[in-house]
Coordinates of C-alpha atoms in Angstrom, one line a residue:
M1 CA 16.3 17.9 7.0
R2 CA 18.6 15.0 6.1
K3 CA 17.4 12.7 3.4
E4 CA 17.1 9.7 5.7
W5 CA 14.9 11.6 8.2
L6 CA 12.7 13.0 5.4
G7 CA 12.3 9.4 4.0
A8 CA 11.4 8.0 7.4
L9 CA 8.8 10.7 8.0
S10 CA 7.3 10.2 4.6
L11 CA 7.0 6.4 5.1
T12 CA 5.6 6.8 8.6
L13 CA 2.9 9.2 7.5
A14 CA 1.9 6.9 4.6
A15 CA 1.7 3.7 6.6
S16 CA -0.2 5.5 9.5
I17 CA -2.7 7.0 7.1
W18 CA -3.3 3.6 5.4
G19 CA -3.9 2.0 8.8
G20 CA -6.7 4.5 9.5
M21 CA -8.0 4.2 5.9
Y22 CA -9.2 0.6 6.5
V23 CA -11.7 1.9 9.2
V24 CA -13.1 4.6 6.9
S25 CA -13.3 2.4 3.8
K26 CA -15.0 -0.4 5.9
Y27 CA -17.8 2.1 6.7
A28 CA -18.0 3.4 3.1
L29 CA -18.0 0.0 1.5
A30 CA -21.2 -0.9 3.3
Y31 CA -22.9 1.6 1.0
I32 CA -20.6 1.9 -2.1
E33 CA -19.6 -1.0 -4.3
P34 CA -15.8 -1.6 -4.3
F35 CA -14.9 -0.7 -7.9
T36 CA -17.1 2.4 -7.7
F37 CA -15.4 3.4 -4.5
V38 CA -12.0 3.0 -6.1
W39 CA -13.0 5.0 -9.1
L40 CA -14.3 7.9 -7.0
R41 CA -11.1 7.7 -4.9
Y42 CA -8.9 8.1 -8.0
A43 CA -11.1 10.8 -9.5
V44 CA -10.5 12.9 -6.4
A45 CA -6.8 12.0 -6.0
F46 CA -5.9 12.6 -9.7
T47 CA -7.7 15.9 -9.8
V48 CA -5.8 17.1 -6.7
L49 CA -2.4 15.8 -7.8
F50 CA -2.7 17.0 -11.4
V51 CA -3.4 20.6 -10.2
V52 CA -0.4 20.4 -8.0
W53 CA 1.7 18.9 -10.8
L54 CA 0.7 21.7 -13.2
R55 CA 1.6 24.3 -10.6
F56 CA 4.8 22.9 -9.1
G57 CA 6.1 19.8 -10.7
R58 CA 5.6 19.9 -14.5
E59 CA 8.3 18.0 -16.3
S60 CA 8.8 16.2 -19.6
I61 CA 7.9 12.5 -19.6
R62 CA 9.9 10.3 -22.0
R63 CA 8.3 7.4 -23.8
T64 CA 10.3 4.9 -21.8
D65 CA 9.0 6.4 -18.5
W66 CA 5.5 5.5 -19.4
K67 CA 6.4 1.9 -18.9
W68 CA 7.0 2.5 -15.1
I69 CA 4.0 4.7 -14.8
G70 CA 1.9 2.0 -16.4
L71 CA 3.2 -0.8 -14.3
V72 CA 2.7 1.2 -11.0
G73 CA -0.8 2.2 -12.1
V74 CA -1.9 -1.3 -13.2
I75 CA -0.2 -3.5 -10.6
G76 CA -0.4 -1.2 -7.6
Y77 CA -3.3 1.2 -8.1
V78 CA -5.7 -1.1 -10.0
A79 CA -5.0 -4.6 -8.9
S80 CA -3.7 -4.2 -5.4
I81 CA -6.1 -1.4 -4.3
S82 CA -9.0 -3.4 -5.7
F83 CA -7.9 -6.5 -3.8
Q84 CA -7.6 -4.3 -0.7
F85 CA -11.2 -3.0 -0.9
I86 CA -12.8 -6.3 -1.8
G87 CA -10.8 -8.1 0.9
T88 CA -11.7 -5.6 3.5
K89 CA -15.4 -5.7 2.6
L90 CA -15.4 -9.5 3.0
S91 CA -13.3 -9.6 6.2
D92 CA -12.7 -6.7 8.6
A93 CA -10.6 -3.6 9.0
H94 CA -7.9 -4.9 11.4
T95 CA -7.3 -8.1 9.3
G96 CA -7.1 -5.9 6.2
S97 CA -4.4 -3.7 7.8
L98 CA -2.5 -6.7 9.2
V99 CA -2.4 -9.1 6.3
T100 CA -1.3 -6.4 3.8
A101 CA 1.5 -5.6 6.3
A102 CA 3.2 -8.7 5.0
T103 CA 4.1 -6.7 1.9
P104 CA 7.8 -6.1 3.0
A105 CA 8.5 -9.8 3.1
F106 CA 7.2 -10.2 -0.5
M107 CA 9.4 -7.2 -1.4
V108 CA 12.4 -9.2 -0.5
L109 CA 11.5 -11.8 -3.1
F110 CA 10.7 -9.3 -5.9
A111 CA 13.9 -7.3 -5.1
R112 CA 15.9 -10.5 -5.8
I113 CA 14.1 -11.1 -9.1
L114 CA 14.0 -7.6 -10.4
L115 CA 16.8 -5.7 -8.7
K116 CA 19.1 -8.8 -8.4
E117 CA 19.6 -8.3 -4.7
R118 CA 21.2 -11.2 -2.9
L119 CA 18.7 -13.6 -1.3
T120 CA 20.4 -14.4 2.1
P121 CA 19.3 -17.1 4.6
V122 CA 18.0 -14.3 6.8
K123 CA 15.7 -13.0 4.0
I124 CA 14.5 -16.5 3.2
G125 CA 13.8 -17.2 6.9
A126 CA 12.0 -13.9 7.3
L127 CA 9.8 -14.5 4.3
G128 CA 8.9 -17.9 5.7
L129 CA 8.0 -16.5 9.1
A130 CA 5.9 -13.8 7.6
T131 CA 4.0 -16.4 5.5
V132 CA 3.3 -18.4 8.7
G133 CA 2.0 -15.2 10.3
V134 CA -0.4 -14.6 7.4
L135 CA -1.6 -18.2 7.5
I136 CA -2.2 -18.0 11.3
V137 CA -4.4 -14.9 10.8
V138 CA -6.4 -16.2 7.8
G139 CA -6.4 -20.0 8.5
W140 CA -8.3 -20.5 11.7
E141 CA -10.3 -17.4 12.3
G142 CA -13.7 -17.1 10.7
E143 CA -15.4 -18.9 7.9
G144 CA -16.9 -18.4 4.4
T145 CA -16.5 -14.9 3.1
Y146 CA -14.0 -14.0 5.9
R147 CA -11.5 -16.5 4.6
L148 CA -12.1 -15.5 1.0
G149 CA -11.6 -11.9 2.0
S150 CA -8.4 -12.7 3.8
F151 CA -7.0 -14.6 0.7
I152 CA -7.8 -11.6 -1.5
L153 CA -5.9 -9.4 1.0
V154 CA -2.8 -11.6 0.6
L155 CA -3.0 -10.9 -3.1
A156 CA -3.2 -7.2 -2.3
A157 CA 0.1 -7.6 -0.3
V158 CA 1.9 -9.4 -3.1
T159 CA 0.9 -6.9 -5.8
W160 CA 1.7 -3.9 -3.6
A161 CA 5.2 -5.3 -3.0
L162 CA 5.8 -5.7 -6.7
M163 CA 4.6 -2.2 -7.3
S164 CA 6.9 -0.8 -4.7
I165 CA 9.9 -2.2 -6.5
Y166 CA 8.7 -0.6 -9.8
V167 CA 8.4 2.7 -7.9
K168 CA 12.0 2.4 -6.8
I169 CA 13.0 1.9 -10.4
G170 CA 10.7 4.6 -11.8
T171 CA 11.8 7.4 -9.5
Q172 CA 15.4 7.1 -10.8
T173 CA 14.2 9.0 -13.9
L174 CA 10.9 10.6 -12.8
S175 CA 10.0 12.9 -9.9
T176 CA 7.8 11.3 -7.2
L177 CA 5.0 13.7 -8.0
T178 CA 5.0 12.9 -11.7
L179 CA 5.1 9.2 -11.2
T180 CA 2.3 9.2 -8.6
T181 CA 0.1 11.6 -10.5
F182 CA 0.1 9.8 -13.8
A183 CA 0.0 6.3 -12.4
I184 CA -3.2 7.3 -10.5
G185 CA -4.5 8.8 -13.8
V186 CA -3.8 5.5 -15.6
A187 CA -5.6 3.6 -12.8
W188 CA -8.5 5.9 -12.9
L189 CA -9.0 5.3 -16.7
L190 CA -8.7 1.5 -16.3
M191 CA -11.2 1.4 -13.4
T192 CA -13.8 3.2 -15.4
P193 CA -15.1 0.0 -17.2
L194 CA -15.3 -1.9 -13.9
M195 CA -17.1 0.9 -12.2
S196 CA -19.5 1.2 -15.2
M197 CA -20.4 -2.5 -14.9
E198 CA -21.1 -2.1 -11.2
V199 CA -23.3 1.0 -11.8
M200 CA -25.2 -0.8 -14.5
Q201 CA -25.9 -3.7 -12.2
N202 CA -26.5 -1.9 -8.9
G203 CA -27.0 1.8 -9.8
F204 CA -24.9 4.7 -8.7
P205 CA -24.8 5.0 -4.9
E206 CA -26.7 7.7 -3.1
L207 CA -24.0 9.7 -1.3
N208 CA -25.0 11.6 1.9
G209 CA -22.7 14.1 3.6
V210 CA -20.8 11.4 5.6
L211 CA -20.2 9.3 2.6
W212 CA -18.9 12.3 0.6
L213 CA -16.6 13.1 3.4
S214 CA -15.4 9.5 3.4
V215 CA -14.7 9.7 -0.4
L216 CA -12.9 13.0 -0.1
Y217 CA -10.8 11.7 2.8
I218 CA -9.8 8.5 1.0
G219 CA -9.1 10.4 -2.2
I220 CA -7.2 13.4 -0.8
V221 CA -5.5 12.0 2.3
S222 CA -5.2 8.3 1.8
T223 CA -4.5 8.4 -1.9
A224 CA -3.1 11.6 -3.2
G225 CA -1.2 12.2 0.1
A226 CA -0.3 8.8 1.3
F227 CA 0.7 7.5 -2.2
F228 CA 3.0 10.5 -2.7
F229 CA 4.6 10.0 0.8
W230 CA 5.1 6.3 0.2
N231 CA 6.7 6.8 -3.2
K232 CA 8.8 9.7 -1.8
G233 CA 10.0 7.6 1.1
L234 CA 11.0 4.7 -1.3
E235 CA 12.9 7.2 -3.4
L236 CA 14.9 8.5 -0.4
M237 CA 15.5 5.2 1.4
D238 CA 16.6 1.7 0.7
A239 CA 13.5 -0.4 0.0
S240 CA 14.2 -3.0 2.7
V241 CA 14.9 -0.4 5.3
G242 CA 11.7 1.5 4.3
S243 CA 9.6 -1.6 4.7
L244 CA 10.1 -1.3 8.5
F245 CA 7.6 1.6 8.5
F246 CA 4.8 -0.7 7.4
F247 CA 4.5 -1.5 11.1
F248 CA 2.5 1.6 11.7
Q249 CA -0.3 0.3 9.3
P250 CA -1.5 -2.7 11.4
L251 CA -0.9 -0.8 14.6
V252 CA -3.1 2.1 13.6
G253 CA -5.6 -0.1 11.7
G254 CA -6.1 -2.7 14.4
T255 CA -6.4 0.0 17.2
L256 CA -8.9 2.1 15.3
G257 CA -10.9 -1.0 14.2
W258 CA -11.2 -1.9 17.9
L259 CA -12.0 1.6 19.0
V260 CA -14.3 2.8 16.2
L261 CA -15.8 -0.3 14.7
N262 CA -15.9 -2.4 17.9
E263 CA -14.1 -5.2 16.2
T264 CA -12.7 -8.0 18.3
L265 CA -9.0 -8.7 18.3
H266 CA -8.6 -12.5 18.7
L267 CA -5.5 -14.3 19.9
N268 CA -4.7 -15.4 16.3
F269 CA -4.5 -11.7 15.3
F270 CA -1.8 -11.0 17.9
I271 CA 0.2 -14.2 17.2
G272 CA 0.1 -13.6 13.4
A273 CA 1.0 -9.9 14.0
G274 CA 4.0 -11.0 16.1
C275 CA 5.2 -13.3 13.4
I276 CA 4.9 -10.7 10.6
M277 CA 6.5 -7.9 12.6
T278 CA 9.3 -10.2 13.8
A279 CA 10.0 -11.3 10.2
V280 CA 10.1 -7.8 8.8
T281 CA 12.2 -6.4 11.7
W282 CA 14.6 -9.3 11.4
S283 CA 15.1 -8.9 7.6
T284 CA 15.3 -5.1 7.9
L285 CA 17.9 -5.0 10.6
A286 CA 20.0 -7.7 8.9
E287 CA 19.9 -5.7 5.7
R288 CA 21.0 -2.5 7.5
R289 CA 23.8 -4.3 9.2
Q290 CA 25.1 -5.6 5.8
Q291 CA 25.4 -2.0 4.7
L292 CA 27.7 -1.0 7.6
P293 CA 31.5 -1.1 7.1
I294 CA 32.9 -4.4 8.1
S295 CA 34.7 -2.9 11.1
E296 CA 31.4 -1.7 12.5
R297 CA 29.2 -4.8 12.1
N298 CA 30.3 -6.5 15.3
L299 CA 30.1 -3.3 17.5

């Protein structure tokens, strides 16, 4: 399979899995506190990935590589994922999947700062349009905790975009499996104090069969699997082109939130979704066109 097709498949799987994850996590978060849920998620994911790494992907890790492992773990797997769970708990599943789909637009900004990519008028316009889309979704729909949850979800999008750039840098010297495994391990350790405070305050949740299945699904499929696929896709494809596949996240999340959780899709959701998707498509296609030979750009 060609590198481009493998990267596209990996990113499609990751974004689709995350879209469905919002529905499962919304159910589980009704019974499990956010930091405890994240800790359980990483406990399962790290165990699975570490066993796979020992069997198939063991490699030497240089001291300088731990910088990228740490940045991915702290910014992406601690900060961003915590923001996602807290924001989803306070808002709803389809808003969670949509607002965090603004991530590609923020990736444009971070790529300029960290990778020194040229910030073109198209990229600036796309970033502005995506920001408008997010404001439409969070600004006029719902009150109180819903708006707070939506704001926290915006923070999740920003931190995930920053992490994605560090993944692109880190996989230049590390395998995707190594980076993903140990970044999740770092996040698991750092989440332990936060989980402990929640347990001291609220007690450890009583997990029935359905909740255990939810934790195992989130840990194995949505974390170990989807994190690996996302990082692998970023390794194989240009970051701006890969961002296109985030479209599958709000599509799957919004649809399943409507079908499974009986959530209402308001007009603002569709308007905001249109703005975000238009912005990401616009910037992605413009970037791809710039990579073509000059003789092919006008064809």
